[in-house]
Coordinates of C-alpha atoms in Angstrom, one line a residue:
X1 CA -89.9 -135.6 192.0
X2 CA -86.4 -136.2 191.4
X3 CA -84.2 -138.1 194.6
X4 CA -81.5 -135.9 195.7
X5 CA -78.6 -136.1 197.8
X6 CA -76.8 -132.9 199.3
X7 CA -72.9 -132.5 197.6
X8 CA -70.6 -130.6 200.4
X9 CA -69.6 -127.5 198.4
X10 CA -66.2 -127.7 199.8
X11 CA -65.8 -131.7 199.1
X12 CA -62.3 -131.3 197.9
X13 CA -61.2 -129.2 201.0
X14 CA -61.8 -132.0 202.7
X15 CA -58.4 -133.7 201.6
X16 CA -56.4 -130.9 202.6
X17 CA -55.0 -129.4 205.7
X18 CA -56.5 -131.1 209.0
X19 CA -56.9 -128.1 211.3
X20 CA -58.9 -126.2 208.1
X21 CA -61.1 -128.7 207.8
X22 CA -61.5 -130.7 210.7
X23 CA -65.3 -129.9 211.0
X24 CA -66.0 -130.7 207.4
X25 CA -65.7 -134.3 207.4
X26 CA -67.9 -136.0 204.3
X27 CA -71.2 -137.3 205.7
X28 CA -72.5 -140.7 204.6
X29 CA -75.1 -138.8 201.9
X30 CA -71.8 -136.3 200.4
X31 CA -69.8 -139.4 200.0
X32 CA -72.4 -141.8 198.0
X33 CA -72.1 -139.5 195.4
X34 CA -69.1 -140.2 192.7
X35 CA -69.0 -136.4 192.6
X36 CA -67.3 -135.7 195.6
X37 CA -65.2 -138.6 195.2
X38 CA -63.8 -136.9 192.0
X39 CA -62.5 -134.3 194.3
X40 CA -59.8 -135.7 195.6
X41 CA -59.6 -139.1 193.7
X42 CA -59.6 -137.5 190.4
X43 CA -58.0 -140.2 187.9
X44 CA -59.7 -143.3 189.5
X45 CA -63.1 -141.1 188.8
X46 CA -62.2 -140.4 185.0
X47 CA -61.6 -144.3 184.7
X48 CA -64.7 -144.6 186.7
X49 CA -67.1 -142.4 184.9
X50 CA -66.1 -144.4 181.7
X51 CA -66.8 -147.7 183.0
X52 CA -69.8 -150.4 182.5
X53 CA -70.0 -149.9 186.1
X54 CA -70.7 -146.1 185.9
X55 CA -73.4 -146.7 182.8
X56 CA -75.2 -150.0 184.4
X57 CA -78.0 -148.1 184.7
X58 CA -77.9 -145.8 182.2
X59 CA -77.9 -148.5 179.6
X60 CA -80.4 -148.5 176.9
X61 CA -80.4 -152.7 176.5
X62 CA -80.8 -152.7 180.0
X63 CA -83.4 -150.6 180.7
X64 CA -85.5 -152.0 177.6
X65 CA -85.1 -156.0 178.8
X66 CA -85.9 -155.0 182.4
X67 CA -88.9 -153.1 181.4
X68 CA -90.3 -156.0 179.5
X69 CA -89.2 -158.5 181.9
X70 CA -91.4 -156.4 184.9
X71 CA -94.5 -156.6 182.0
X72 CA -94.5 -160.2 180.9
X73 CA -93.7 -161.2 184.8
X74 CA -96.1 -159.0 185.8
X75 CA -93.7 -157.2 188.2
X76 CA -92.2 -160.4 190.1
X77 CA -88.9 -159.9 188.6
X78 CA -88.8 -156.8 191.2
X79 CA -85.3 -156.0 192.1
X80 CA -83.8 -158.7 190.3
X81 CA -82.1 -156.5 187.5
X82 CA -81.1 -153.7 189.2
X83 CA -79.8 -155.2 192.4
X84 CA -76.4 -154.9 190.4
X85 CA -77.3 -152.6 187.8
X86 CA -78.4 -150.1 190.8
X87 CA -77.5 -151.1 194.2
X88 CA -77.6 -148.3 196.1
X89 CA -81.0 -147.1 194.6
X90 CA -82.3 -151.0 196.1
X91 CA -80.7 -150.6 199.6
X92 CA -81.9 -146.8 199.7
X93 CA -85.9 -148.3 199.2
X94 CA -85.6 -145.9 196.3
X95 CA -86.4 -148.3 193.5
X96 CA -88.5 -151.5 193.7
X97 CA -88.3 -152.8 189.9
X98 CA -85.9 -149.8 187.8
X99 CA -88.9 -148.0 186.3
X100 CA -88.0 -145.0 187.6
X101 CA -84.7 -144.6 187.3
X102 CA -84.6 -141.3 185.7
X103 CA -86.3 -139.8 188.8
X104 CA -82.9 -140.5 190.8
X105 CA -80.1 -139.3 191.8
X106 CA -77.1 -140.1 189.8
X107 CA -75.4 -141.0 193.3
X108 CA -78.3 -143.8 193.1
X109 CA -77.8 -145.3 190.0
X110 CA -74.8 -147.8 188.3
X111 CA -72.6 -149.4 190.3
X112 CA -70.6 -146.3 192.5
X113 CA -67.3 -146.1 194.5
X114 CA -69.5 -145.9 198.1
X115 CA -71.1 -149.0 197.2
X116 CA -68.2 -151.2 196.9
X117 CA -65.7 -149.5 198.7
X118 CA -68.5 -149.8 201.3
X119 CA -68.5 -153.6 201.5
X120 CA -67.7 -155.6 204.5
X121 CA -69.1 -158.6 203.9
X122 CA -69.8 -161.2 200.8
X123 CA -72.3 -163.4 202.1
X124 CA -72.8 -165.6 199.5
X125 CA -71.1 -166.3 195.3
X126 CA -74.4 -165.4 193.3
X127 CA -77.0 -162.5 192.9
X128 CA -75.0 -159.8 194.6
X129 CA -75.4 -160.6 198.6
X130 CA -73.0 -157.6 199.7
X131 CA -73.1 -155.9 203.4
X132 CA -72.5 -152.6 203.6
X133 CA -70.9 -151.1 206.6
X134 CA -73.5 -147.9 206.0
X135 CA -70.6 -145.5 207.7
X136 CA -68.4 -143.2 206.5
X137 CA -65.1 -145.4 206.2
X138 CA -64.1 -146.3 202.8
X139 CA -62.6 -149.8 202.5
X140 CA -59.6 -150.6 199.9
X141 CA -56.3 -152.4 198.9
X142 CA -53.7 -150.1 200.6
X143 CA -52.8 -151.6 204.0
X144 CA -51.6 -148.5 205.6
X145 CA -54.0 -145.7 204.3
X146 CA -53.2 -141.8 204.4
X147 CA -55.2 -140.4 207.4
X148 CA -57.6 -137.6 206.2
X149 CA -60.3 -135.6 207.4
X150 CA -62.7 -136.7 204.4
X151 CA -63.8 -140.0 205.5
X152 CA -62.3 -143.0 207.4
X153 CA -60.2 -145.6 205.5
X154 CA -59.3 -149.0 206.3
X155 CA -57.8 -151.9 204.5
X156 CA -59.6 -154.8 203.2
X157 CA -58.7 -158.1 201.2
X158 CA -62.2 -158.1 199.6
X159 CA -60.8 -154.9 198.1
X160 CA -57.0 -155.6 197.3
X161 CA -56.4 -157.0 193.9
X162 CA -53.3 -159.2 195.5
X163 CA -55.6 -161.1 198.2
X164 CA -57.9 -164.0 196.4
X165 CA -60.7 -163.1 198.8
X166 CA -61.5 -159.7 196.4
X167 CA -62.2 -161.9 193.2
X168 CA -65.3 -162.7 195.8
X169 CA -66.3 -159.3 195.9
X170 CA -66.6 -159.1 192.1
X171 CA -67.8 -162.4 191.6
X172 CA -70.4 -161.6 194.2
X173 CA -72.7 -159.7 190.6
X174 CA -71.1 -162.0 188.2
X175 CA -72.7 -164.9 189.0
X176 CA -76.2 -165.1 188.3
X177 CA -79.1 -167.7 189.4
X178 CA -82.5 -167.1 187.9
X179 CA -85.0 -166.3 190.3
X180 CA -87.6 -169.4 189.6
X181 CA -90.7 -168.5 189.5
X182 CA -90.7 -166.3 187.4
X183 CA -88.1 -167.9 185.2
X184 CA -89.4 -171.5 184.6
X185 CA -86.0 -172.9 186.4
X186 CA -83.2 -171.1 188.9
X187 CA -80.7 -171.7 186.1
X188 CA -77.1 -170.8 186.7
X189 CA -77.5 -168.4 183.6
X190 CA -73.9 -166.1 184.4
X191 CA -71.5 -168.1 185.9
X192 CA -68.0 -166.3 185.4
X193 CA -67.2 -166.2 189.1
X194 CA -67.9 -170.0 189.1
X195 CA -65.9 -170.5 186.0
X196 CA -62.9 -169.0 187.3
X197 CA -63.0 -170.9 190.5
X198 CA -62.9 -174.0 188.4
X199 CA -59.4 -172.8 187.2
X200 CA -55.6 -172.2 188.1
X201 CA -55.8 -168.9 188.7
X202 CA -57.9 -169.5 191.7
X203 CA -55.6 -169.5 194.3
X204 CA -53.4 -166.5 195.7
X205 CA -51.7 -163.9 193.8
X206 CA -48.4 -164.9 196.1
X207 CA -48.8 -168.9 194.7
X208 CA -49.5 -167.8 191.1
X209 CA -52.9 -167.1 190.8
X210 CA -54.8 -164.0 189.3
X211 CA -57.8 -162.9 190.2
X212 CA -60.6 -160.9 188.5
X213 CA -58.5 -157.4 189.2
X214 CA -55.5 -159.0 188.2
X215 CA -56.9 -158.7 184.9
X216 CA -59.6 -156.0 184.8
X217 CA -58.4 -153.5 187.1
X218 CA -54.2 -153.2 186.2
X219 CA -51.8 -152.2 188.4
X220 CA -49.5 -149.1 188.3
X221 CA -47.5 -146.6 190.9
X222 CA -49.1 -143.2 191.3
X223 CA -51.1 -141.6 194.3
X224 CA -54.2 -143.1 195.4
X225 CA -55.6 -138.9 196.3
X226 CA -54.8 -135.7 194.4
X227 CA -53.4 -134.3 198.2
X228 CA -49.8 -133.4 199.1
X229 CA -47.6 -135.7 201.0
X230 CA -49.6 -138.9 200.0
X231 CA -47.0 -141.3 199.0
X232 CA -46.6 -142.7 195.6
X233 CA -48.3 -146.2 196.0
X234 CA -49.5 -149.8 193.9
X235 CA -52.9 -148.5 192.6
X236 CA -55.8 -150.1 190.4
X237 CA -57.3 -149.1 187.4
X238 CA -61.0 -148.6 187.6
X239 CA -61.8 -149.4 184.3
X240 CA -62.5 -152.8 184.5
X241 CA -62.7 -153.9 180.6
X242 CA -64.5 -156.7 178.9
X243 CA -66.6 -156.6 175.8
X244 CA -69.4 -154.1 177.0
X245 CA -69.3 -150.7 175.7
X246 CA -71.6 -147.5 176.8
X247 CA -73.6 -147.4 173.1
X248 CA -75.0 -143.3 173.8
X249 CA -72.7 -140.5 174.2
X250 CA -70.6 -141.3 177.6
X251 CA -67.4 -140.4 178.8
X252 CA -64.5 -142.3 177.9
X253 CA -66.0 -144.1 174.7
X254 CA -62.6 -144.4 173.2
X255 CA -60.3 -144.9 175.8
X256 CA -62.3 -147.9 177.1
X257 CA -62.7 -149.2 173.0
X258 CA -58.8 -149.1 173.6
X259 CA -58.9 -151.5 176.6
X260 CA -61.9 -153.3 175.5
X261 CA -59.8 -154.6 172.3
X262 CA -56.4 -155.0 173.9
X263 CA -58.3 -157.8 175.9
X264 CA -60.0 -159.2 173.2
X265 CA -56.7 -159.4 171.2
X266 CA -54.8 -161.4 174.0
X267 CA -57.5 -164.2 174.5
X268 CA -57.2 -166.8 172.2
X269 CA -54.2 -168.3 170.1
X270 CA -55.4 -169.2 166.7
X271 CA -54.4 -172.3 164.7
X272 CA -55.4 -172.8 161.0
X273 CA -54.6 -176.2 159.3
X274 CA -55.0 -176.9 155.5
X275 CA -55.2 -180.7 154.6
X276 CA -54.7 -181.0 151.0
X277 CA -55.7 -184.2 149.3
X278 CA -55.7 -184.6 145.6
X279 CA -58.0 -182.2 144.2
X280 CA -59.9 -181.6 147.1
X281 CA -58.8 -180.3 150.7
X282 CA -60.4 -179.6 154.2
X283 CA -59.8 -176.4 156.6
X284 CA -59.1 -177.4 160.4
X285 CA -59.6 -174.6 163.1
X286 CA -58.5 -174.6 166.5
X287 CA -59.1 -171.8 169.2
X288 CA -57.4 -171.8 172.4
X289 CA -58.4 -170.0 175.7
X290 CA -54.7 -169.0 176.6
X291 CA -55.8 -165.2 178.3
X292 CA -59.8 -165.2 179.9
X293 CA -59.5 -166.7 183.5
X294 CA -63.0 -168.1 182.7
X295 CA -64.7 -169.3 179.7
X296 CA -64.7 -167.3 176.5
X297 CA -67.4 -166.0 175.9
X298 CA -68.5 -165.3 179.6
X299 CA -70.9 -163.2 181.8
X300 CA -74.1 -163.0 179.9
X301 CA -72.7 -165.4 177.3
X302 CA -76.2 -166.7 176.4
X303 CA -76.5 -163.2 174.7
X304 CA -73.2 -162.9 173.4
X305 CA -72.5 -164.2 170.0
X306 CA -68.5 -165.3 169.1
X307 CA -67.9 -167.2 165.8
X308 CA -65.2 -167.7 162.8
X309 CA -65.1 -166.4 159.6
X310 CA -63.0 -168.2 157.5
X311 CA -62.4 -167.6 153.2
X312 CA -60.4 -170.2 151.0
X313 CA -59.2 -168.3 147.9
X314 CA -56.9 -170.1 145.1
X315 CA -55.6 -167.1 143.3
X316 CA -58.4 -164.3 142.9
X317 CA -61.3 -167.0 143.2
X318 CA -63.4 -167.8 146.2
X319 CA -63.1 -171.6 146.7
X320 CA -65.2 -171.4 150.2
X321 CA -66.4 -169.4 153.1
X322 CA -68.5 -169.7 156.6
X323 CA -69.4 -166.9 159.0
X324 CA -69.3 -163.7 156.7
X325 CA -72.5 -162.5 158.1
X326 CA -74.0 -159.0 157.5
X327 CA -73.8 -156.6 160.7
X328 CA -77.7 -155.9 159.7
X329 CA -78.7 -159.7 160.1
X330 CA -78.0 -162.2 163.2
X331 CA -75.8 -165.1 162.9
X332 CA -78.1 -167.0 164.4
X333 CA -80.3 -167.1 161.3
X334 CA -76.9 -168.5 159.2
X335 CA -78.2 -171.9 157.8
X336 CA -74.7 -172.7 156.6
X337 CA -74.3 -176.3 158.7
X338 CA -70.4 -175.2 159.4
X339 CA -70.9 -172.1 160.8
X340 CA -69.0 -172.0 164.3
X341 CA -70.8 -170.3 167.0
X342 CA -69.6 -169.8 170.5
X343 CA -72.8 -168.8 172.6
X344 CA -74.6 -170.3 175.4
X345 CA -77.7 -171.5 173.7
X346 CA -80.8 -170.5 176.1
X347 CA -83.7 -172.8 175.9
X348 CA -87.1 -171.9 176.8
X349 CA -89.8 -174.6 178.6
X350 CA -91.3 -175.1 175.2
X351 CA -87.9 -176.5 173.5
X352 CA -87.3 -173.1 171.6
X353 CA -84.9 -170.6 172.0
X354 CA -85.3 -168.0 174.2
X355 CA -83.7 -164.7 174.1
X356 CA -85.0 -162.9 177.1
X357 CA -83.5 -164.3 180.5
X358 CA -86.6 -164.8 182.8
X359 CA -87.9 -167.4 179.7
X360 CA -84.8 -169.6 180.1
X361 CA -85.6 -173.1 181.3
X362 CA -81.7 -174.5 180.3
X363 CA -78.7 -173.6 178.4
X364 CA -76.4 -175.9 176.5
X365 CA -73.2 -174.1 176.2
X366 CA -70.4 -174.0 173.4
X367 CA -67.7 -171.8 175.5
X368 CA -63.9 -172.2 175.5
X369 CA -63.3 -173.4 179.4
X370 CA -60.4 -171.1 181.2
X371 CA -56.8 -173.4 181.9
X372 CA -56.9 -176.0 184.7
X373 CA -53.3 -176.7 184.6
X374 CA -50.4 -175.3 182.6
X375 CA -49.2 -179.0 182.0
X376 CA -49.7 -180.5 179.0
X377 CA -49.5 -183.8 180.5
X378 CA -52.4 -182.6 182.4
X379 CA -55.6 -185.0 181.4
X380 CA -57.6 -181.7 181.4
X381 CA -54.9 -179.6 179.7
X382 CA -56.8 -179.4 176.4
X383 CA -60.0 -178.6 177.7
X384 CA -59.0 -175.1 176.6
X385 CA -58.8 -175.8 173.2
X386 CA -61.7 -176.5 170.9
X387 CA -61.1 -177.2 167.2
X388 CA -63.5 -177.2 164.1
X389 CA -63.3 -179.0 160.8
X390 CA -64.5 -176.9 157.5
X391 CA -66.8 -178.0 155.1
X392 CA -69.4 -179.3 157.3
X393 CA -69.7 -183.5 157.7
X394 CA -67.6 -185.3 155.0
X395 CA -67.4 -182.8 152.7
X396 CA -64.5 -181.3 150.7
X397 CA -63.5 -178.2 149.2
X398 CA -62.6 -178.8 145.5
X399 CA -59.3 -177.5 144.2
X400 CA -56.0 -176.1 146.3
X401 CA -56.1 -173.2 148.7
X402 CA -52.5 -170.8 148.3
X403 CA -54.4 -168.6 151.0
X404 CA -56.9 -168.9 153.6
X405 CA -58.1 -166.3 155.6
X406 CA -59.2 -166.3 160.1
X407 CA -61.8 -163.7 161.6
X408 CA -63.0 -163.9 165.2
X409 CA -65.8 -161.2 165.8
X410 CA -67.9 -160.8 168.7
X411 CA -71.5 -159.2 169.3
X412 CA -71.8 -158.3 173.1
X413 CA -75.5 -158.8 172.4
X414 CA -76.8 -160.7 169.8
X415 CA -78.4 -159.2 167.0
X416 CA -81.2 -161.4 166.8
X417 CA -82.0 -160.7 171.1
X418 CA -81.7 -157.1 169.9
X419 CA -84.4 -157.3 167.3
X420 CA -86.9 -159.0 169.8
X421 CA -86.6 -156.3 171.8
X422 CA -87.0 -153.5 168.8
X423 CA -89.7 -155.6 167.4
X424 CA -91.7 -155.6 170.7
X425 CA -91.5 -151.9 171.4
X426 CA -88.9 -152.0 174.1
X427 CA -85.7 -150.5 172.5
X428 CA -84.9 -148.2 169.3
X429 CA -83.7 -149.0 166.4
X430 CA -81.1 -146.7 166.5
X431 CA -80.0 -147.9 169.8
X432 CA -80.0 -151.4 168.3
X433 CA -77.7 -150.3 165.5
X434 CA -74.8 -148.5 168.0
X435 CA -73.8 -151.9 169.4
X436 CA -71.0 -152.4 167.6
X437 CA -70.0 -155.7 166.9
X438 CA -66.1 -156.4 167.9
X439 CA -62.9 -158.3 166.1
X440 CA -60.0 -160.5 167.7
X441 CA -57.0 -159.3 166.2
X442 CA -53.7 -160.0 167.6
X443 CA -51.9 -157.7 165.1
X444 CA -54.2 -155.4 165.6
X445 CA -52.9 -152.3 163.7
X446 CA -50.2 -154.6 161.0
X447 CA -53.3 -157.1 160.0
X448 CA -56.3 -156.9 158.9
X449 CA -57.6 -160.7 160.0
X450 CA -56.4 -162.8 163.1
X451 CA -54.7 -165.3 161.0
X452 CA -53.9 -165.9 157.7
X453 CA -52.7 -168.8 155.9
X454 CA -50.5 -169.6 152.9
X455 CA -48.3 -172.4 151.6
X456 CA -44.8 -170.1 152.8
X457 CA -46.2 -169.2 155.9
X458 CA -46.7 -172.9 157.5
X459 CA -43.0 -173.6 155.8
X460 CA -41.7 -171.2 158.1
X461 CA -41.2 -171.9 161.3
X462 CA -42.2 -171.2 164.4
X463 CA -45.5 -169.6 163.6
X464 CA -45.2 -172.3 160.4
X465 CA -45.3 -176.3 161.2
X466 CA -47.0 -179.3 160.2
X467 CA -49.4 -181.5 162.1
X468 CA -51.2 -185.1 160.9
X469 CA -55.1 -184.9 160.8
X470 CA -56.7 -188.0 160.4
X471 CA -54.0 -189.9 158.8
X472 CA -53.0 -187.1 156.6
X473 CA -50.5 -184.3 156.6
X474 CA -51.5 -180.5 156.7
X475 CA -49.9 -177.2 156.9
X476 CA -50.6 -174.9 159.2
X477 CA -49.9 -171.5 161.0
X478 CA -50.5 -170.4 164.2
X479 CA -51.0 -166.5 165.8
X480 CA -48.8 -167.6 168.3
X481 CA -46.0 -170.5 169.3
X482 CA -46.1 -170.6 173.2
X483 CA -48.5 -172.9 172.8
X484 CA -48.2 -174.6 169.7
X485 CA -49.4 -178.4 170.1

């Protein structure tokens, strides 16, 4: 029988006059539900109802790899999955492993506005330890909050984009340790909270620093309720974009495609480099992490896939190219040796690869790290920065480039961790196919590649300089000159 929770009929009354509604105050049940939210809180629910947060559990990958997870663990994965995915369902002892998540209540499932703006406490950096307060107060960033009949309000830093104690609040789900047993060891298998505290933006707002909302939840001046007489104040977004997108029909599809790419497109400066020898010449590549405040890629990065497609031409021939994969085939089955891949490689207790998360034993990663400093005197200024020489080894590419060619792409989830779980009954094909793979482009709209290369463009400065690599000149262009090296 399907869960459900009692919606007050007059929910957005309840933002109104006082005296009117004094004895229509939300209980705790009205005000889990997103529903009544909307009803004062209107625009913060349309981002909200668009977000991964709203679809956690709606998810199709999701649901498919926490299904087969509960099978080949024989149920001891238990809550693991959906103590993010579906909080409130967990601390409502209305799930105990996710199966039956289409018998709730939608107030029950994803990630909703009572369960965070609920939170009192973080009681620990991994594997979502949250305390709720359980009442009917609402915590959030504004330190002198409207008085309203609704539901009680207070200010909290865990809440308020500006204070560095909220990037604890997020980083509270983005951090995960595998449960061990069942996984073989408790790897630190999502470590973007833990990545960012390793950088400069980890300190306050006030001193320079950014935390998680700084970037994924924007700031801009309107009302925080659809109710007369609330002031115009600094609000946040509720968007919160990063390279997960709902893959079934879902609200908001395009607007969060919108947000998802600006992101993208501000992450990395690109550098291509042409060393020209007689006859023969070698392509050098650098990516720099100049946007993510963690690595790139990050969160479940041992499922996403990031590499470089690169294409030499010398007039209307094809002289070389790496990385121009297919979108029906996975990149990890590219046996070109120069193929760059960005991932964090999980390894099972056999020595394979493992593509389901309760399998993984270790990772060896091959992310871009977020900034430590801003100083290029810095000993750990570079550690942004990772280059990559093309052909593979010693080899060369015969004749002379004029034009050279840089894609970025990005699969959220791997193809090849989607076919396992279409091959083993978990997941359709069809919701295999709607995860769209995603390009970096930082002319999004004027180009059709992140970079491109040709003799005029590294003559003309500043996008256009020269740089010696190993003991020979090159040309090269960048997608950007702040940063230039």
């Amino acid at each position: 029988m399907k869960r459900a929770l009692p919606l007050l009929a007059l929910s957005v009354a309840a933002c109104g006059d006082d005296a009117e509604v004094a004895q229509k105050a939300l209980s705790r049940a009205e005000l889990m539900s997103p529903e009544t939210c909307k009803g004062c809180h209107s625009r913060h629910y349309q981002e909200w109802s668009g977000s991964m947060h709203a679809y956690a559990a709606e998810d199709p990958v999701f649901r498919a790899m926490n299904r087969r997870g509960q099978e080949e663990t024989q149920g001891a994965l238990g809550t693991f999955c959906v103590n993010c995915h579906a909080p409130m369902a967990v601390r409502e002892g209305a799930t105990a492993d996710g199966l039956n998540l289409d018998e709730l209540d939608a107030s029950l499932k994803g990630v909703t506005c009572y369960f965070c703006h609920n939170v009192v406490e973080v009681q620990g950096s991994h594997n979502a330890p949250l305390r709720l307060a359980n009442d009917t107060t609402l915590r959030g960033g504004i330190a002198n909050p409207t008085r309203n009949s609704a539901h009680g309000s207070k200010y909290s830093k865990l809440h308020d984009r500006e204070a560095l104690e909220s990037a604890s609040l997020c980083g509270a789900c983005h951090d995960i340790v595998l449960p061990s047993p069942p996984a073989p060891a408790p790897v630190h298998l999502e470590r973007t909270f833990a990545e960012w505290q390793g950088t400069v933006f980890n300190r306050p707002p006030s001193q320079g620093g950014l935390t998680c909302g700084g970037c994924h939840m924007t700031g801009r001046d309107d009302v925080a309720a659809d109710v007369d007489g609330v002031p115009l104040r600094r609000v946040h977004a509720h968007t919160w974009p990063g390279v997960d997108r709902a893959i079934t029909d879902f609200p908001e599809r395009a607007a969060q495609q919108a947000l998802i790419e600006h992101e993208l497109d501000q992450t990395l400066r690109f550098e291509l480099c042409v060393r020209q020898l007689p006859g023969v010449a070698s392509l050098h590549v650098t990516l720099e992490n100049v946007a993510a405040g963690h690595h790139f890629p990050s969160g479940a990065a041992q499922d996403r896939r990031v590499w470089v497609e690169i294409g030499a031409w010398s007039g209307s021939s094809l002289l070389y190219e790496s990385g121009d994969v297919p979108v029906t085939e996975a990149v990890t089955s590219d046996p070109d040796p120069a193929l760059w891949l960005l991932r964090d490689r999980a390894i099972g207790a056999d020595g394979k690869d493992a593509h389901m998360f309760w399998q993984v034993a270790e990772l060896e990663p091959s992310t871009i790290p977020g900034p430590v400093s801003f100083d290029p005197k810095h000993p750990d200024y570079f550690i942004t920065h990772l280059s990559h020489r093309y052909p593979a080894g010693s080899e060369l590419i015969a004749g002379a480039p004029d034009r050279v060619s840089l894609r970025v792409h990005i699969e959220p989830i791997g193809r090849d961790v989607l076919d396992d779980l279409v091959q083993s009954g978990h997941l359709g094909a069809a919701e295999r196919d709607a995860v769209e793979r995603l390009e970096l482009l930082p002319n999004r709209g004027k180009a059709s590649v992140a970079l491109e290369w040709t003799p005029s463009a590294a003559a003309t400065p500043p996008l256009g300089f020269q740089k010696t690599i190993d003991a020979v000149p090159a040309a090269c262009v960048t997608s950007s000159v702040a940063k230039a090296n």
